Amino acid sequence: MQSSRLSRRRIPGRPAERALASAGALALLAAAAVTGLAPGTSAASSHREAPLTGGDPRADNTDVYAFTSPDKPDTVTLVANWIPFEEPNGGPNFYPFADDAHYNIKIDGNGDGKPDTTYTWSFTNHVRDDANQFLYNTGVVKSLDDETLNFRQTYSLTATDGGGNTKTLLKDAPAAPSNVGKASMPDYAALREQATVSLPNGGQTYAGQASDPFFLDLRIFDLLYGGNLKETGHNTLAGYNVNTIAIQVPKKDLALNGDAKRNPVVGVWSTTDRQGAVVTGKGSENAEPAADGKGGPGTPDKGGEGGWHQVSRLGNPLVNEVVVPLKYKDAFNALPPEKDHTVTPVVNAVKDPIVPKLIQNIYNVPAPATPRNDLVEIFLTGLCKACGPVKADLNSQLLNADADKKAFLPAEELRLNMSVPVSANPNRLGVIGGDLGGFPNGRRLNDDVVDIELQALEGAAQTGKIVPALAAGDAVDAPYRQPGDTFPYVALPNTAAVNQADSLHPDGGVGAGFGGSAFGGDFPVASAAAIGGGALLACAGVLALRRRRAGQA
């Protein structure tokens, strides 16, 4: 990605500014060295966006969403997903959350790149192995505490403010299990409802599996479809699941000073912390001690192997994949947003991105002139008239009445203006399509972020016009399964094997989602055999368990 050219580029500005930017680049390289990072390969959207997270899927943030709740407009829903490419039939262990990690969603209300609120989920495993079974379940699972469910997870949820003060919101809350299939879990919607837990402040949260709401044709990474846009249109993520953490809270809980009318804009990102992830040196540049000096959830310390350290980070979609130079991807995952503006290679990659040049070389669509200060607005500052060339006040924290303008820092965050009303007729192209309720003003589950960012990279945010030659984008315009109407909104997880997904209608046939028949439509004989075999296996497990208990009696 021409990272060496970008890192060698002369840094404009005064000597002190050049020194700061150079120090930022050195900090990024130091973070890479400390954590033992090395260049590698990356692939697939926010799924496997960097070499190290590609090898640690339970720590891999795949997507972040932030939107005003359509059915409860006085609240905001935040959704973060982990573990990419979950094949529905991936038993017998399926897809638990890591019990040695902290999963965080962070909110910045004043625009200084630091979290003012951090929600942290920490999971605990519970194994019921009454009959020495290898199975995830030994019969039909009708409830989260059903004795037929051999493996389950609970979690604690804490909220930490900008001063490091932590409050426990939930303890031993139930997470929904992976969806084993229709024979084992005929009513997964009921399990999800049981795993949707109310919060003390009137909000609610959910942790469990869901159909991956992201959608795109990932062959875009094969030299932009090999120079043939007619070969687009295949949703590479169709049929796969993810692990979802969602939280719905009153807007005042996120707003600066608790006042969503005066301070409606927030920045959102998710992270994963692992304990002892830093194995050499004194710690990474991103680590900040907790108020007690011992570290803690969402506030990794600078100590050695015992501290909590950020290993994955995600705000805006596709930034690490298609903007950050290859050799800095892992280090970017360990960096906090407050340091983004100091990292010359990353800032230069935003101002002079590679993708428009590739499109020009392959499809002869002229690349917009640089520097791309419009992209700086989209990814680093939010949109405001004082921020740059896109003359619109939309979603920069500089618009918050109580924000300290002098403390504002350009930082990569997904920014949401909570005062923008819910769109009556949402446009999948969001702001570029004339719908201010969509990406990059937050992100809804149906926002087509690949097409939006492609148009933005080609200058549509500056001109206000869609680039005709790329109007079709990747020709994948909606998720495999449509979101629901109520919290947590993400669609129920799939149960059909992914290698059958293209032959089945997403709302019918095997693995039906909302409103679909479990066995409706035509499906291969092999599918019926697999379902029958699963039922026989489950029955065998139940009989063995009954015989064991009868013998004990």
Coordinates of C-alpha atoms in Angstrom, one line a residue:
M1 CA 0.0 0.0 0.0
Q2 CA 2.9 2.3 -0.7
S3 CA 3.5 2.7 3.0
S4 CA 7.2 3.4 2.7
R5 CA 6.5 6.3 0.3
L6 CA 3.9 7.7 2.7
S7 CA 6.2 7.4 5.8
R8 CA 9.1 9.1 4.0
R9 CA 7.0 12.1 2.9
R10 CA 8.1 15.5 4.1
I11 CA 5.8 16.6 7.0
P12 CA 4.4 20.1 6.3
G13 CA 4.1 22.8 9.0
R14 CA 6.3 24.2 11.7
P15 CA 9.2 22.3 13.2
A16 CA 7.3 21.6 16.4
E17 CA 4.4 20.1 14.4
R18 CA 6.8 18.0 12.3
A19 CA 8.5 16.7 15.5
L20 CA 5.1 15.8 16.9
A21 CA 4.0 13.9 13.8
S22 CA 7.4 12.2 13.6
A23 CA 7.1 11.2 17.2
G24 CA 3.7 9.8 16.4
A25 CA 5.1 7.6 13.7
L26 CA 7.8 6.4 16.0
A27 CA 5.2 5.6 18.6
L28 CA 3.3 3.5 16.2
L29 CA 6.4 1.6 15.2
A30 CA 7.3 1.3 18.9
A31 CA 3.9 -0.2 19.6
A32 CA 4.5 -2.7 16.8
A33 CA 7.9 -3.6 18.1
V34 CA 6.8 -4.0 21.7
T35 CA 4.0 -6.3 20.9
G36 CA 6.1 -8.4 18.6
L37 CA 4.2 -7.3 15.5
A38 CA 5.5 -7.9 12.0
P39 CA 4.1 -7.3 8.5
G40 CA 1.7 -10.0 7.3
T41 CA -1.3 -10.5 5.2
S42 CA -4.8 -9.2 5.8
A43 CA -8.2 -9.8 4.2
A44 CA -11.8 -9.3 4.4
S45 CA -13.5 -6.1 5.5
S46 CA -13.4 -5.5 9.2
H47 CA -13.2 -9.3 9.4
R48 CA -9.5 -10.3 9.8
E49 CA -8.5 -6.7 9.2
A50 CA -4.9 -7.2 10.6
P51 CA -2.5 -10.1 10.8
L52 CA -2.7 -10.7 14.5
T53 CA -6.5 -10.4 14.9
G54 CA -6.7 -12.8 11.9
G55 CA -5.2 -15.4 14.2
D56 CA -7.3 -14.5 17.2
P57 CA -10.9 -14.4 16.0
R58 CA -12.5 -14.2 19.5
A59 CA -10.7 -10.9 19.9
D60 CA -11.4 -9.6 16.4
N61 CA -13.9 -6.7 16.2
T62 CA -15.8 -7.1 12.9
D63 CA -18.2 -4.1 12.9
V64 CA -19.6 -1.3 15.1
Y65 CA -23.0 0.3 14.7
A66 CA -24.5 3.3 16.4
F67 CA -27.9 4.7 15.7
T68 CA -31.0 6.2 17.4
S69 CA -33.3 3.4 18.3
P70 CA -36.1 3.5 15.7
D71 CA -38.8 2.2 18.1
K72 CA -37.4 4.1 21.1
P73 CA -36.1 7.4 19.8
D74 CA -35.1 8.7 23.2
T75 CA -32.4 6.0 23.3
V76 CA -29.3 5.0 21.3
T77 CA -28.4 1.5 20.4
L78 CA -24.8 0.5 20.1
V79 CA -23.9 -2.8 18.5
A80 CA -20.4 -4.4 18.2
N81 CA -19.6 -7.8 16.7
W82 CA -16.8 -10.2 17.1
I83 CA -15.6 -13.5 15.6
P84 CA -15.9 -13.3 11.8
F85 CA -17.0 -16.1 9.5
E86 CA -18.8 -18.3 12.0
E87 CA -20.0 -21.3 10.0
P88 CA -23.3 -22.2 11.6
N89 CA -22.5 -25.9 11.7
G90 CA -19.1 -25.4 13.3
G91 CA -19.6 -27.7 16.3
P92 CA -19.1 -29.4 18.6
N93 CA -17.6 -26.4 20.5
F94 CA -19.2 -23.6 18.4
Y95 CA -18.4 -20.0 19.2
P96 CA -18.1 -18.8 22.8
F97 CA -16.9 -15.3 23.8
A98 CA -13.4 -15.4 25.2
D99 CA -13.3 -15.7 29.0
D100 CA -9.8 -14.2 29.2
A101 CA -10.7 -11.0 27.4
H102 CA -12.6 -7.8 28.0
Y103 CA -15.0 -6.6 25.4
N104 CA -15.5 -2.8 25.4
I105 CA -17.7 -0.2 23.7
K106 CA -16.3 3.3 24.3
I107 CA -17.9 6.7 23.9
D108 CA -16.2 10.1 23.5
G109 CA -18.5 13.1 24.2
N110 CA -16.0 16.0 24.1
G111 CA -13.9 15.1 21.2
D112 CA -10.5 14.6 22.9
G113 CA -10.1 11.1 21.6
K114 CA -10.5 9.6 25.1
P115 CA -13.5 7.6 26.3
D116 CA -15.8 9.5 28.7
T117 CA -17.8 6.2 29.1
T118 CA -16.6 2.7 28.7
Y119 CA -19.0 -0.3 28.8
T120 CA -17.1 -3.5 29.5
W121 CA -18.4 -7.1 29.2
S122 CA -16.4 -9.9 30.9
F123 CA -17.5 -13.5 30.3
T124 CA -17.4 -16.6 32.5
N125 CA -17.7 -20.2 31.2
H126 CA -20.0 -22.8 32.9
V127 CA -19.7 -26.5 32.0
R128 CA -22.4 -29.0 32.9
D129 CA -20.9 -32.4 32.0
D130 CA -23.2 -34.8 33.9
A131 CA -22.8 -37.6 31.4
N132 CA -19.2 -37.0 30.3
Q133 CA -20.6 -35.7 27.0
F134 CA -18.7 -34.1 24.2
L135 CA -21.9 -32.4 22.9
Y136 CA -22.7 -28.7 23.4
N137 CA -26.2 -29.9 24.3
T138 CA -27.7 -33.3 25.0
G139 CA -31.3 -32.6 24.0
V140 CA -33.7 -29.8 23.0
V141 CA -32.7 -26.5 24.6
K142 CA -35.8 -24.5 25.6
S143 CA -34.3 -22.1 28.1
L144 CA -30.8 -20.7 29.0
D145 CA -30.7 -22.8 32.2
D146 CA -32.0 -26.0 30.6
E147 CA -30.2 -29.1 31.9
T148 CA -29.7 -30.2 28.3
L149 CA -27.4 -27.3 27.6
N150 CA -23.9 -28.5 28.6
F151 CA -22.1 -25.2 28.0
R152 CA -23.3 -21.7 28.8
Q153 CA -21.8 -18.3 29.5
T154 CA -22.6 -15.5 31.9
Y155 CA -21.0 -12.0 32.0
S156 CA -20.6 -9.0 34.1
L157 CA -21.1 -5.5 32.7
T158 CA -19.4 -2.4 34.1
A159 CA -19.5 1.3 33.1
T160 CA -16.3 3.3 33.6
D161 CA -16.3 7.1 33.4
G162 CA -13.5 9.4 32.1
G163 CA -12.1 9.6 35.6
G164 CA -11.7 5.9 36.0
N165 CA -14.7 5.4 38.3
T166 CA -16.3 2.0 37.6
K167 CA -19.8 1.0 38.4
T168 CA -21.1 -2.6 38.0
L169 CA -24.3 -2.7 36.1
L170 CA -24.9 -6.4 35.8
K171 CA -23.4 -9.6 37.4
D172 CA -23.9 -13.1 36.2
A173 CA -26.1 -12.0 33.3
P174 CA -26.9 -14.8 30.8
A175 CA -25.5 -14.8 27.3
A176 CA -27.3 -16.6 24.5
P177 CA -25.6 -19.8 23.3
S178 CA -24.5 -20.4 19.7
N179 CA -27.4 -21.7 17.6
V180 CA -26.8 -25.4 17.2
G181 CA -29.7 -25.8 14.9
K182 CA -33.4 -26.4 14.6
A183 CA -33.3 -29.8 16.2
S184 CA -31.5 -28.6 19.2
M185 CA -32.9 -25.1 19.5
P186 CA -36.2 -24.9 17.7
D187 CA -37.0 -21.5 19.2
Y188 CA -33.8 -19.5 19.3
A189 CA -35.9 -16.3 19.4
A190 CA -37.1 -17.3 22.9
L191 CA -33.5 -17.9 24.0
R192 CA -32.6 -14.4 22.7
E193 CA -35.5 -12.9 24.6
Q194 CA -34.2 -14.6 27.8
A195 CA -30.7 -13.2 27.1
T196 CA -32.0 -9.6 26.7
V197 CA -31.4 -8.1 30.1
S198 CA -32.7 -4.9 31.5
L199 CA -30.2 -2.3 32.9
P200 CA -30.6 -0.4 36.2
N201 CA -30.9 2.9 34.2
G202 CA -33.7 1.8 32.1
G203 CA -31.7 0.5 29.1
Q204 CA -31.1 -3.1 28.1
T205 CA -28.3 -5.3 26.7
Y206 CA -27.8 -8.5 24.8
A207 CA -24.9 -10.8 24.2
G208 CA -25.1 -13.8 21.9
Q209 CA -25.0 -15.0 18.3
A210 CA -26.6 -13.2 15.3
S211 CA -26.6 -13.4 11.5
D212 CA -23.7 -11.2 10.3
P213 CA -25.4 -7.9 9.3
F214 CA -22.4 -6.8 7.2
F215 CA -22.7 -7.2 3.5
L216 CA -20.3 -6.9 0.6
D217 CA -18.6 -8.8 -2.2
L218 CA -15.2 -9.5 -0.8
R219 CA -13.7 -10.2 -4.1
I220 CA -13.1 -6.5 -4.2
F221 CA -9.7 -7.4 -2.7
D222 CA -8.9 -9.4 -5.8
L223 CA -7.6 -6.4 -7.7
L224 CA -11.0 -4.7 -7.6
Y225 CA -12.8 -7.7 -9.1
G226 CA -10.0 -8.3 -11.6
G227 CA -11.0 -5.2 -13.6
N228 CA -14.5 -6.5 -14.4
L229 CA -17.3 -4.9 -12.4
K230 CA -19.8 -7.3 -14.0
E231 CA -18.5 -10.0 -11.7
T232 CA -19.8 -8.3 -8.5
G233 CA -23.0 -9.1 -6.7
H234 CA -22.0 -12.1 -4.5
N235 CA -22.5 -11.4 -0.7
T236 CA -19.5 -13.2 0.6
L237 CA -20.8 -13.1 4.2
A238 CA -24.2 -14.6 3.4
G239 CA -25.0 -17.4 5.8
Y240 CA -22.3 -16.6 8.3
N241 CA -22.9 -15.6 11.9
V242 CA -21.1 -13.4 14.4
N243 CA -21.1 -12.9 18.2
T244 CA -23.0 -9.7 19.0
I245 CA -22.9 -7.4 22.0
A246 CA -25.6 -4.8 22.0
I247 CA -26.6 -2.1 24.4
Q248 CA -29.5 0.4 24.4
V249 CA -29.3 3.3 26.7
P250 CA -30.9 6.7 27.2
K251 CA -29.2 9.4 25.2
K252 CA -28.4 11.3 28.3
D253 CA -26.2 8.4 29.5
L254 CA -23.9 9.0 26.5
A255 CA -24.0 12.8 26.1
L256 CA -21.4 15.2 27.4
N257 CA -22.5 16.4 30.9
G258 CA -25.6 14.2 30.5
D259 CA -27.3 16.8 28.2
A260 CA -28.1 15.4 24.8
K261 CA -29.8 18.6 23.6
R262 CA -26.7 20.8 24.2
N263 CA -24.2 18.1 23.3
P264 CA -25.8 15.7 20.9
V265 CA -22.6 14.3 19.1
V266 CA -20.7 11.3 20.4
G267 CA -17.9 9.3 19.0
V268 CA -18.0 5.5 19.3
W269 CA -15.6 2.6 18.9
S270 CA -15.1 -0.9 20.3
T271 CA -12.0 -2.6 21.6
T272 CA -10.8 -5.9 22.9
D273 CA -8.4 -6.1 25.8
R274 CA -6.3 -9.2 26.6
Q275 CA -4.3 -9.8 29.7
G276 CA -0.6 -10.2 29.2
A277 CA -0.8 -9.5 25.5
V278 CA 2.3 -7.4 25.7
V279 CA 5.1 -9.9 26.2
T280 CA 8.3 -7.8 25.8
G281 CA 9.4 -4.4 26.8
K282 CA 7.6 -2.1 29.3
G283 CA 4.2 -2.0 27.6
S284 CA 2.6 -0.4 24.6
E285 CA 2.1 3.3 23.9
N286 CA -1.6 2.9 24.2
A287 CA -1.7 1.7 27.8
E288 CA -3.1 4.1 30.4
P289 CA -3.2 3.2 34.1
A290 CA -6.4 3.1 36.0
A291 CA -7.1 5.5 38.8
D292 CA -5.9 3.0 41.3
G293 CA -2.7 2.4 39.3
K294 CA -3.4 -1.3 38.9
G295 CA -5.2 -1.3 35.5
G296 CA -8.6 -2.6 34.9
P297 CA -11.3 -3.2 32.2
G298 CA -11.0 -0.7 29.4
T299 CA -8.0 1.0 31.1
P300 CA -5.0 -1.3 30.4
D301 CA -1.9 -0.6 32.5
K302 CA 1.7 -0.1 31.4
G303 CA 3.0 -3.0 33.4
G304 CA 4.4 -6.3 32.1
E305 CA 2.5 -9.5 31.3
G306 CA -0.1 -9.1 34.0
G307 CA -1.8 -5.9 32.6
W308 CA -4.7 -5.6 30.3
H309 CA -3.7 -4.5 26.8
Q310 CA -5.8 -3.4 23.8
V311 CA -5.3 -5.9 20.9
S312 CA -8.2 -4.9 18.6
R313 CA -10.0 -1.7 17.8
L314 CA -12.8 -0.6 15.4
G315 CA -14.7 2.6 14.8
N316 CA -15.5 3.5 11.2
P317 CA -15.7 0.4 8.9
L318 CA -12.9 -0.4 6.5
V319 CA -10.4 2.1 7.8
N320 CA -7.8 -0.4 9.0
E321 CA -8.5 -2.5 5.9
V322 CA -8.2 0.0 3.1
V323 CA -6.6 3.1 4.6
V324 CA -4.0 2.1 7.1
P325 CA -0.7 0.9 5.4
L326 CA -0.1 -2.8 5.7
K327 CA 2.8 -2.8 8.1
Y328 CA 1.0 -0.6 10.6
K329 CA -2.3 -2.5 10.8
D330 CA -1.5 -4.4 14.0
A331 CA 0.0 -1.4 15.7
F332 CA -3.1 0.6 14.8
N333 CA -5.2 -2.0 16.6
A334 CA -3.2 -1.2 19.8
L335 CA -3.4 2.6 19.4
P336 CA -6.0 4.8 21.2
P337 CA -7.8 7.4 19.1
E338 CA -6.2 10.3 21.0
K339 CA -2.9 9.4 19.3
D340 CA -4.2 9.1 15.7
H341 CA -3.4 12.6 14.7
T342 CA 0.3 12.2 15.6
V343 CA 0.8 9.2 13.3
T344 CA 2.1 10.6 10.0
P345 CA 1.7 7.4 7.9
V346 CA -1.9 7.0 8.9
V347 CA -2.8 10.7 8.5
N348 CA -1.1 10.8 5.1
A349 CA -2.9 7.7 4.0
V350 CA -6.2 9.5 4.7
K351 CA -5.1 12.6 2.9
D352 CA -3.7 10.6 0.0
P353 CA -5.5 7.3 -0.2
I354 CA -4.5 4.4 -2.4
V355 CA -8.0 3.2 -3.5
P356 CA -8.8 6.1 -5.9
K357 CA -5.4 5.5 -7.6
L358 CA -6.2 1.8 -8.0
I359 CA -9.6 2.6 -9.4
Q360 CA -8.0 5.1 -11.8
N361 CA -5.5 2.6 -13.0
I362 CA -8.0 -0.3 -13.4
Y363 CA -11.2 1.5 -14.4
N364 CA -10.0 4.9 -15.7
V365 CA -12.1 6.8 -13.3
P366 CA -10.0 10.0 -12.4
A367 CA -8.8 10.1 -8.8
P368 CA -9.8 13.4 -6.9
A369 CA -7.0 15.9 -6.2
T370 CA -5.1 15.6 -3.0
P371 CA -4.8 16.4 -0.1
R372 CA -8.2 14.8 0.7
N373 CA -9.3 16.9 3.6
D374 CA -12.8 15.8 3.0
L375 CA -11.8 12.3 4.1
V376 CA -10.1 13.8 7.2
E377 CA -13.6 15.2 8.1
I378 CA -15.3 11.8 7.5
F379 CA -12.8 9.7 9.4
L380 CA -11.0 12.0 11.9
T381 CA -13.0 15.0 12.8
G382 CA -16.6 14.5 11.9
L383 CA -18.5 16.9 9.6
C384 CA -18.7 20.6 10.5
K385 CA -18.4 23.8 8.5
A386 CA -15.3 24.8 10.5
C387 CA -13.7 21.4 10.0
G388 CA -13.0 21.3 6.3
P389 CA -14.3 21.4 2.7
V390 CA -17.6 19.6 3.4
K391 CA -19.6 22.6 4.4
A392 CA -22.2 21.0 6.7
D393 CA -22.7 20.9 10.4
L394 CA -23.5 17.3 11.1
N395 CA -21.5 15.1 13.5
S396 CA -18.3 16.7 14.9
Q397 CA -18.0 17.0 18.7
L398 CA -17.0 20.6 18.0
L399 CA -20.7 21.2 17.6
N400 CA -21.3 20.3 21.2
A401 CA -22.0 23.4 23.2
D402 CA -20.0 22.3 26.3
A403 CA -17.0 20.8 24.4
D404 CA -13.6 22.5 25.0
K405 CA -12.7 23.4 21.5
K406 CA -9.0 23.7 22.4
A407 CA -8.9 20.1 23.6
F408 CA -10.5 18.7 20.5
L409 CA -8.3 16.2 18.6
P410 CA -8.7 14.5 15.2
A411 CA -9.4 10.9 16.0
E412 CA -10.8 7.9 14.2
E413 CA -14.2 7.3 15.7
L414 CA -17.7 6.5 14.4
R415 CA -19.6 9.7 15.2
L416 CA -23.3 10.0 15.7
N417 CA -25.4 13.2 16.1
M418 CA -28.2 11.9 18.4
S419 CA -30.4 14.9 17.5
V420 CA -31.0 13.8 13.9
P421 CA -34.4 12.2 13.8
V422 CA -35.0 8.6 12.7
S423 CA -35.4 8.5 8.9
A424 CA -39.0 7.6 7.8
N425 CA -37.6 6.1 4.6
P426 CA -33.9 5.1 5.2
N427 CA -31.6 5.4 2.2
R428 CA -28.9 2.7 2.1
L429 CA -26.4 5.3 1.0
G430 CA -26.9 7.4 4.1
V431 CA -25.7 11.0 4.0
I432 CA -24.4 10.7 0.4
G433 CA -27.9 9.5 -0.6
G434 CA -29.5 12.5 1.2
D435 CA -30.4 10.6 4.4
L436 CA -28.7 12.4 7.4
G437 CA -29.7 9.5 9.7
G438 CA -27.2 7.2 8.1
F439 CA -23.5 6.6 7.7
P440 CA -21.2 8.4 8.3
N441 CA -23.5 9.9 10.8
G442 CA -23.4 6.8 13.0
R443 CA -24.1 3.5 11.2
R444 CA -27.4 1.6 10.9
L445 CA -27.6 -2.1 10.2
N446 CA -28.8 -1.5 6.6
D447 CA -26.3 1.2 5.7
D448 CA -24.3 0.1 2.6
V449 CA -20.9 1.3 3.9
V450 CA -18.9 -0.3 1.1
D451 CA -20.7 1.7 -1.6
I452 CA -20.8 4.8 0.6
E453 CA -17.1 4.8 1.3
L454 CA -16.3 3.9 -2.3
Q455 CA -18.3 7.0 -3.4
A456 CA -16.6 9.1 -0.7
L457 CA -13.2 8.0 -1.7
E458 CA -14.1 9.1 -5.3
G459 CA -15.1 12.6 -4.0
A460 CA -18.9 12.4 -3.7
A461 CA -18.9 14.0 -0.3
Q462 CA -17.3 17.1 -1.8
T463 CA -19.3 17.3 -5.0
G464 CA -22.6 16.1 -3.5
K465 CA -23.0 13.9 -6.6
I466 CA -22.7 10.1 -7.0
V467 CA -19.9 9.0 -9.4
P468 CA -21.9 7.4 -12.2
A469 CA -19.2 4.9 -13.2
L470 CA -19.3 3.4 -9.7
A471 CA -23.0 3.9 -8.9
A472 CA -23.6 0.1 -8.7
G473 CA -20.8 -0.4 -6.2
D474 CA -20.3 -4.0 -5.4
A475 CA -23.9 -4.8 -6.3
V476 CA -24.6 -6.1 -2.8
D477 CA -27.2 -3.7 -1.3
A478 CA -28.6 -5.4 1.8
P479 CA -27.8 -7.8 4.6
Y480 CA -28.4 -11.5 4.0
R481 CA -31.1 -11.3 6.6
Q482 CA -33.1 -8.2 7.4
P483 CA -32.7 -6.7 10.8
G484 CA -35.6 -6.9 13.3
D485 CA -37.9 -4.1 14.5
T486 CA -36.9 -4.2 18.2
F487 CA -33.8 -4.5 20.3
P488 CA -31.2 -5.9 19.6
Y489 CA -32.3 -5.5 16.0
V490 CA -29.7 -7.9 14.5
A491 CA -31.3 -10.9 12.7
L492 CA -31.4 -14.3 14.3
P493 CA -28.4 -16.5 13.6
N494 CA -28.3 -18.8 10.6
T495 CA -28.4 -22.6 10.9
A496 CA -27.8 -23.7 7.3
A497 CA -24.3 -24.7 6.2
V498 CA -22.8 -21.8 4.3
N499 CA -22.0 -23.9 1.3
Q500 CA -25.8 -24.2 0.8
A501 CA -26.6 -20.6 1.5
D502 CA -26.7 -19.4 -2.1
S503 CA -29.3 -22.1 -3.0
L504 CA -31.6 -21.1 -0.2
H505 CA -33.8 -18.1 0.2
P506 CA -32.6 -16.1 3.2
D507 CA -36.1 -15.9 4.7
G508 CA -37.2 -19.5 3.9
G509 CA -35.7 -22.9 3.7
V510 CA -33.2 -24.3 6.2
G511 CA -32.0 -21.7 8.7
A512 CA -34.9 -19.3 8.3
G513 CA -34.7 -16.0 10.1
F514 CA -37.5 -13.7 11.2
G515 CA -40.8 -15.0 9.9
G516 CA -39.2 -17.8 7.9
S517 CA -40.3 -21.4 8.0
A518 CA -37.7 -23.7 9.5
F519 CA -38.1 -26.3 6.8
G520 CA -40.0 -24.4 4.1
G521 CA -39.0 -24.5 0.5
D522 CA -36.8 -27.0 -1.3
F523 CA -33.5 -28.0 0.1
P524 CA -31.0 -30.7 -0.7
V525 CA -31.4 -34.3 0.5
A526 CA -28.1 -34.0 2.2
S527 CA -29.6 -31.2 4.3
A528 CA -32.4 -33.4 5.4
A529 CA -30.0 -36.2 6.2
A530 CA -27.9 -33.8 8.3
I531 CA -30.9 -32.6 10.2
G532 CA -32.1 -36.2 10.8
G533 CA -28.6 -37.2 11.9
G534 CA -28.4 -34.3 14.3
A535 CA -31.7 -35.3 15.8
L536 CA -30.6 -38.9 16.2
L537 CA -27.4 -37.8 17.9
A538 CA -29.3 -35.5 20.3
C539 CA -31.7 -38.3 21.1
A540 CA -28.8 -40.7 21.7
G541 CA -27.3 -38.2 24.1
V542 CA -30.7 -37.9 26.0
L543 CA -31.1 -41.7 26.3
A544 CA -27.5 -42.1 27.5
L545 CA -28.1 -39.4 30.2
R546 CA -31.4 -41.0 31.3
R547 CA -29.7 -44.5 31.5
R548 CA -26.9 -43.0 33.6
R549 CA -29.3 -41.3 36.0
A550 CA -31.4 -44.5 36.3
G551 CA -28.3 -46.4 37.2
Q552 CA -27.3 -43.9 39.8
A553 CA -30.9 -44.1 41.3

